[in-house]
JSON list of C-alpha atoms in Angstrom, two decimals:
[
{"chain": "A", "resi": 309, "resn": "MET", "atom": "CA", "xyz": [87.67, 66.42, 38.14]},
{"chain": "A", "resi": 310, "resn": "THR", "atom": "CA", "xyz": [88.68, 65.94, 34.57]},
{"chain": "A", "resi": 311, "resn": "LYS", "atom": "CA", "xyz": [91.94, 67.09, 33.11]},
{"chain": "A", "resi": 312, "resn": "ASN", "atom": "CA", "xyz": [89.17, 68.64, 30.76]},
{"chain": "A", "resi": 313, "resn": "GLU", "atom": "CA", "xyz": [86.52, 69.95, 33.14]},
{"chain": "A", "resi": 314, "resn": "VAL", "atom": "CA", "xyz": [89.52, 71.95, 34.70]},
{"chain": "A", "resi": 315, "resn": "LEU", "atom": "CA", "xyz": [90.70, 73.25, 31.44]},
{"chain": "A", "resi": 316, "resn": "THR", "atom": "CA", "xyz": [86.76, 74.69, 30.46]},
{"chain": "A", "resi": 317, "resn": "GLN", "atom": "CA", "xyz": [86.85, 75.61, 33.99]},
{"chain": "A", "resi": 318, "resn": "LEU", "atom": "CA", "xyz": [90.01, 78.03, 33.53]},
{"chain": "A", "resi": 319, "resn": "SER", "atom": "CA", "xyz": [88.67, 78.62, 29.49]},
{"chain": "A", "resi": 320, "resn": "ASN", "atom": "CA", "xyz": [85.61, 80.01, 31.55]},
{"chain": "A", "resi": 321, "resn": "LYS", "atom": "CA", "xyz": [87.79, 82.49, 34.08]},
{"chain": "A", "resi": 322, "resn": "GLU", "atom": "CA", "xyz": [86.26, 79.97, 36.88]},
{"chain": "A", "resi": 323, "resn": "ILE", "atom": "CA", "xyz": [89.22, 79.31, 38.49]},
{"chain": "A", "resi": 324, "resn": "SER", "atom": "CA", "xyz": [92.85, 80.42, 38.70]},
{"chain": "A", "resi": 325, "resn": "LYS", "atom": "CA", "xyz": [95.92, 79.58, 36.41]},
{"chain": "A", "resi": 326, "resn": "LYS", "atom": "CA", "xyz": [97.26, 78.31, 40.61]},
{"chain": "A", "resi": 327, "resn": "GLU", "atom": "CA", "xyz": [94.09, 76.49, 41.31]},
{"chain": "A", "resi": 328, "resn": "ALA", "atom": "CA", "xyz": [93.90, 74.99, 38.24]},
{"chain": "A", "resi": 329, "resn": "TYR", "atom": "CA", "xyz": [97.67, 73.84, 38.22]},
{"chain": "A", "resi": 330, "resn": "LYS", "atom": "CA", "xyz": [97.62, 71.94, 41.73]},
{"chain": "A", "resi": 331, "resn": "LEU", "atom": "CA", "xyz": [93.85, 70.14, 40.10]},
{"chain": "A", "resi": 332, "resn": "LEU", "atom": "CA", "xyz": [96.42, 69.28, 36.87]},
{"chain": "A", "resi": 333, "resn": "TYR", "atom": "CA", "xyz": [99.20, 67.91, 39.23]},
{"chain": "A", "resi": 334, "resn": "GLY", "atom": "CA", "xyz": [98.18, 68.19, 42.37]},
{"chain": "A", "resi": 335, "resn": "GLU", "atom": "CA", "xyz": [101.60, 67.66, 45.17]},
{"chain": "A", "resi": 336, "resn": "THR", "atom": "CA", "xyz": [104.70, 67.00, 44.77]},
{"chain": "A", "resi": 337, "resn": "LYS", "atom": "CA", "xyz": [105.44, 63.24, 46.29]},
{"chain": "A", "resi": 338, "resn": "GLN", "atom": "CA", "xyz": [108.49, 63.92, 49.42]},
{"chain": "A", "resi": 339, "resn": "ARG", "atom": "CA", "xyz": [110.69, 60.85, 49.17]},
{"chain": "A", "resi": 340, "resn": "LYS", "atom": "CA", "xyz": [111.68, 58.44, 51.92]},
{"chain": "A", "resi": 341, "resn": "PRO", "atom": "CA", "xyz": [115.43, 58.32, 52.46]},
{"chain": "A", "resi": 342, "resn": "ARG", "atom": "CA", "xyz": [116.22, 55.27, 51.16]},
{"chain": "A", "resi": 343, "resn": "ARG", "atom": "CA", "xyz": [117.67, 52.17, 53.68]},
{"chain": "A", "resi": 344, "resn": "ALA", "atom": "CA", "xyz": [121.01, 51.31, 53.81]},
{"chain": "A", "resi": 345, "resn": "HIS", "atom": "CA", "xyz": [121.92, 47.11, 53.74]},
{"chain": "A", "resi": 346, "resn": "PHE", "atom": "CA", "xyz": [125.88, 47.91, 54.75]},
{"chain": "A", "resi": 347, "resn": "LEU", "atom": "CA", "xyz": [128.29, 49.69, 56.33]},
{"chain": "A", "resi": 348, "resn": "LYS", "atom": "CA", "xyz": [131.79, 50.31, 54.66]},
{"chain": "A", "resi": 349, "resn": "VAL", "atom": "CA", "xyz": [134.24, 51.10, 58.26]},
{"chain": "A", "resi": 350, "resn": "LYS", "atom": "CA", "xyz": [138.57, 52.79, 58.01]},
{"chain": "A", "resi": 351, "resn": "ILE", "atom": "CA", "xyz": [140.18, 53.48, 60.35]},
{"chain": "A", "resi": 352, "resn": "ARG", "atom": "CA", "xyz": [143.21, 54.57, 60.42]},
{"chain": "A", "resi": 353, "resn": "VAL", "atom": "CA", "xyz": [146.57, 55.06, 63.37]},
{"chain": "A", "resi": 354, "resn": "PRO", "atom": "CA", "xyz": [149.33, 57.07, 62.53]},
{"chain": "A", "resi": 355, "resn": "ASP", "atom": "CA", "xyz": [152.69, 55.59, 62.85]},
{"chain": "A", "resi": 356, "resn": "GLU", "atom": "CA", "xyz": [150.99, 52.24, 63.33]},
{"chain": "A", "resi": 357, "resn": "GLY", "atom": "CA", "xyz": [151.84, 50.25, 59.99]},
{"chain": "A", "resi": 358, "resn": "PRO", "atom": "CA", "xyz": [150.73, 46.35, 61.54]},
{"chain": "A", "resi": 359, "resn": "ALA", "atom": "CA", "xyz": [147.91, 47.54, 63.26]},
{"chain": "A", "resi": 360, "resn": "ASN", "atom": "CA", "xyz": [146.27, 49.26, 60.30]},
{"chain": "A", "resi": 361, "resn": "PHE", "atom": "CA", "xyz": [147.09, 46.39, 58.10]},
{"chain": "A", "resi": 362, "resn": "PHE", "atom": "CA", "xyz": [145.43, 43.99, 60.45]},
{"chain": "A", "resi": 363, "resn": "LEU", "atom": "CA", "xyz": [142.51, 46.27, 61.16]},
{"chain": "A", "resi": 364, "resn": "GLY", "atom": "CA", "xyz": [142.65, 46.85, 57.38]},
{"chain": "A", "resi": 365, "resn": "LEU", "atom": "CA", "xyz": [142.07, 43.26, 56.85]},
{"chain": "A", "resi": 366, "resn": "ILE", "atom": "CA", "xyz": [138.86, 43.28, 59.13]},
{"chain": "A", "resi": 367, "resn": "LEU", "atom": "CA", "xyz": [137.34, 45.46, 58.49]},
{"chain": "A", "resi": 368, "resn": "PHE", "atom": "CA", "xyz": [137.92, 44.89, 54.41]},
{"chain": "A", "resi": 369, "resn": "PHE", "atom": "CA", "xyz": [133.99, 43.43, 53.62]},
{"chain": "A", "resi": 370, "resn": "PRO", "atom": "CA", "xyz": [131.05, 45.84, 54.40]},
{"chain": "A", "resi": 371, "resn": "ILE", "atom": "CA", "xyz": [129.72, 45.44, 57.85]},
{"chain": "A", "resi": 372, "resn": "PRO", "atom": "CA", "xyz": [125.66, 44.35, 57.02]},
{"chain": "A", "resi": 373, "resn": "MET", "atom": "CA", "xyz": [123.29, 46.25, 59.15]},
{"chain": "A", "resi": 374, "resn": "PHE", "atom": "CA", "xyz": [121.26, 44.07, 61.34]},
{"chain": "A", "resi": 375, "resn": "LEU", "atom": "CA", "xyz": [124.50, 43.19, 62.70]},
{"chain": "A", "resi": 376, "resn": "VAL", "atom": "CA", "xyz": [125.91, 47.23, 63.50]},
{"chain": "A", "resi": 377, "resn": "ARG", "atom": "CA", "xyz": [121.51, 47.61, 65.16]},
{"chain": "A", "resi": 378, "resn": "MET", "atom": "CA", "xyz": [122.47, 44.25, 66.54]},
{"chain": "A", "resi": 379, "resn": "VAL", "atom": "CA", "xyz": [125.62, 45.51, 68.38]},
{"chain": "A", "resi": 380, "resn": "LEU", "atom": "CA", "xyz": [124.38, 49.60, 69.13]},
{"chain": "A", "resi": 381, "resn": "ARG", "atom": "CA", "xyz": [120.96, 48.17, 70.69]},
{"chain": "A", "resi": 382, "resn": "ARG", "atom": "CA", "xyz": [123.26, 46.37, 72.89]},
{"chain": "A", "resi": 383, "resn": "PHE", "atom": "CA", "xyz": [126.18, 48.03, 74.06]},
{"chain": "A", "resi": 384, "resn": "VAL", "atom": "CA", "xyz": [125.29, 51.65, 73.49]},
{"chain": "A", "resi": 385, "resn": "LYS", "atom": "CA", "xyz": [124.33, 52.92, 76.41]},
{"chain": "A", "resi": 386, "resn": "ASP", "atom": "CA", "xyz": [120.91, 56.31, 75.99]},
{"chain": "A", "resi": 387, "resn": "GLU", "atom": "CA", "xyz": [123.01, 59.34, 74.96]},
{"chain": "A", "resi": 388, "resn": "VAL", "atom": "CA", "xyz": [125.95, 58.57, 73.36]},
{"chain": "A", "resi": 389, "resn": "THR", "atom": "CA", "xyz": [129.08, 61.41, 74.11]},
{"chain": "A", "resi": 390, "resn": "GLU", "atom": "CA", "xyz": [128.22, 64.72, 76.43]},
{"chain": "A", "resi": 391, "resn": "GLN", "atom": "CA", "xyz": [129.49, 66.37, 73.45]},
{"chain": "A", "resi": 392, "resn": "PHE", "atom": "CA", "xyz": [127.35, 65.53, 71.13]},
{"chain": "A", "resi": 393, "resn": "GLN", "atom": "CA", "xyz": [124.24, 64.64, 72.51]},
{"chain": "A", "resi": 394, "resn": "MET", "atom": "CA", "xyz": [122.63, 61.74, 70.76]},
{"chain": "A", "resi": 395, "resn": "SER", "atom": "CA", "xyz": [120.19, 59.12, 72.19]},
{"chain": "A", "resi": 396, "resn": "LYS", "atom": "CA", "xyz": [120.24, 55.77, 70.64]},
{"chain": "A", "resi": 397, "resn": "ALA", "atom": "CA", "xyz": [117.36, 55.73, 68.36]},
{"chain": "A", "resi": 398, "resn": "GLU", "atom": "CA", "xyz": [118.75, 59.09, 66.64]},
{"chain": "A", "resi": 399, "resn": "LEU", "atom": "CA", "xyz": [122.39, 57.39, 66.29]},
{"chain": "A", "resi": 400, "resn": "ILE", "atom": "CA", "xyz": [120.32, 53.80, 64.97]},
{"chain": "A", "resi": 401, "resn": "ARG", "atom": "CA", "xyz": [118.41, 56.32, 62.52]},
{"chain": "A", "resi": 402, "resn": "LEU", "atom": "CA", "xyz": [121.07, 57.79, 61.35]},
{"chain": "A", "resi": 403, "resn": "VAL", "atom": "CA", "xyz": [123.10, 54.59, 60.52]},
{"chain": "A", "resi": 404, "resn": "SER", "atom": "CA", "xyz": [120.16, 53.50, 59.07]},
{"chain": "A", "resi": 405, "resn": "ILE", "atom": "CA", "xyz": [119.69, 56.01, 55.94]},
{"chain": "A", "resi": 406, "resn": "ARG", "atom": "CA", "xyz": [121.45, 55.14, 52.99]},
{"chain": "A", "resi": 407, "resn": "GLY", "atom": "CA", "xyz": [124.24, 57.45, 51.79]},
{"chain": "A", "resi": 408, "resn": "VAL", "atom": "CA", "xyz": [126.00, 58.71, 55.52]},
{"chain": "A", "resi": 409, "resn": "LYS", "atom": "CA", "xyz": [129.43, 59.51, 55.88]},
{"chain": "A", "resi": 410, "resn": "ILE", "atom": "CA", "xyz": [130.87, 60.42, 59.41]},
{"chain": "A", "resi": 411, "resn": "LYS", "atom": "CA", "xyz": [134.31, 61.59, 59.13]},
{"chain": "A", "resi": 412, "resn": "VAL", "atom": "CA", "xyz": [135.67, 61.46, 62.28]},
{"chain": "A", "resi": 413, "resn": "ASN", "atom": "CA", "xyz": [139.21, 62.99, 63.86]},
{"chain": "A", "resi": 414, "resn": "THR", "atom": "CA", "xyz": [140.46, 62.93, 67.24]},
{"chain": "A", "resi": 415, "resn": "HIS", "atom": "CA", "xyz": [143.27, 64.43, 68.57]},
{"chain": "A", "resi": 416, "resn": "THR", "atom": "CA", "xyz": [145.63, 61.78, 68.99]},
{"chain": "A", "resi": 417, "resn": "ASN", "atom": "CA", "xyz": [145.30, 62.20, 64.94]},
{"chain": "A", "resi": 418, "resn": "GLU", "atom": "CA", "xyz": [143.93, 58.06, 64.20]},
{"chain": "A", "resi": 419, "resn": "LYS", "atom": "CA", "xyz": [141.16, 58.38, 61.54]},
{"chain": "A", "resi": 420, "resn": "ILE", "atom": "CA", "xyz": [137.61, 57.29, 61.70]},
{"chain": "A", "resi": 421, "resn": "TYR", "atom": "CA", "xyz": [135.98, 56.70, 58.05]},
{"chain": "A", "resi": 422, "resn": "VAL", "atom": "CA", "xyz": [132.21, 55.26, 58.08]},
{"chain": "A", "resi": 423, "resn": "ARG", "atom": "CA", "xyz": [129.82, 55.80, 54.59]},
{"chain": "A", "resi": 424, "resn": "THR", "atom": "CA", "xyz": [126.15, 53.88, 54.53]},
{"chain": "A", "resi": 425, "resn": "PHE", "atom": "CA", "xyz": [124.93, 52.47, 51.43]}
]
């Protein structure tokens, strides 16, 4: 239906305002999340200066996502942990979305930051 036909029907009160609006503009599309291309990881171990420096050197550059997916598919079991029940497919899908930030604090005060972009 064209714009003029919808407006004519609206002026003749054959359709309501809401129906006319839906016919003119339609439904808004749901945006799909953007895919991530890289993964950036930072690891901080308390009271371990040389270890932090070495980890900083190794993880200075972002890791490409195809390597991350390959490692996750090969080495991760079906269920990630008992406390946080998540399947391998859900973990891969979570890490593949751009803008995900994960902050992990352990009982022994190590800090792990993961970010996708």
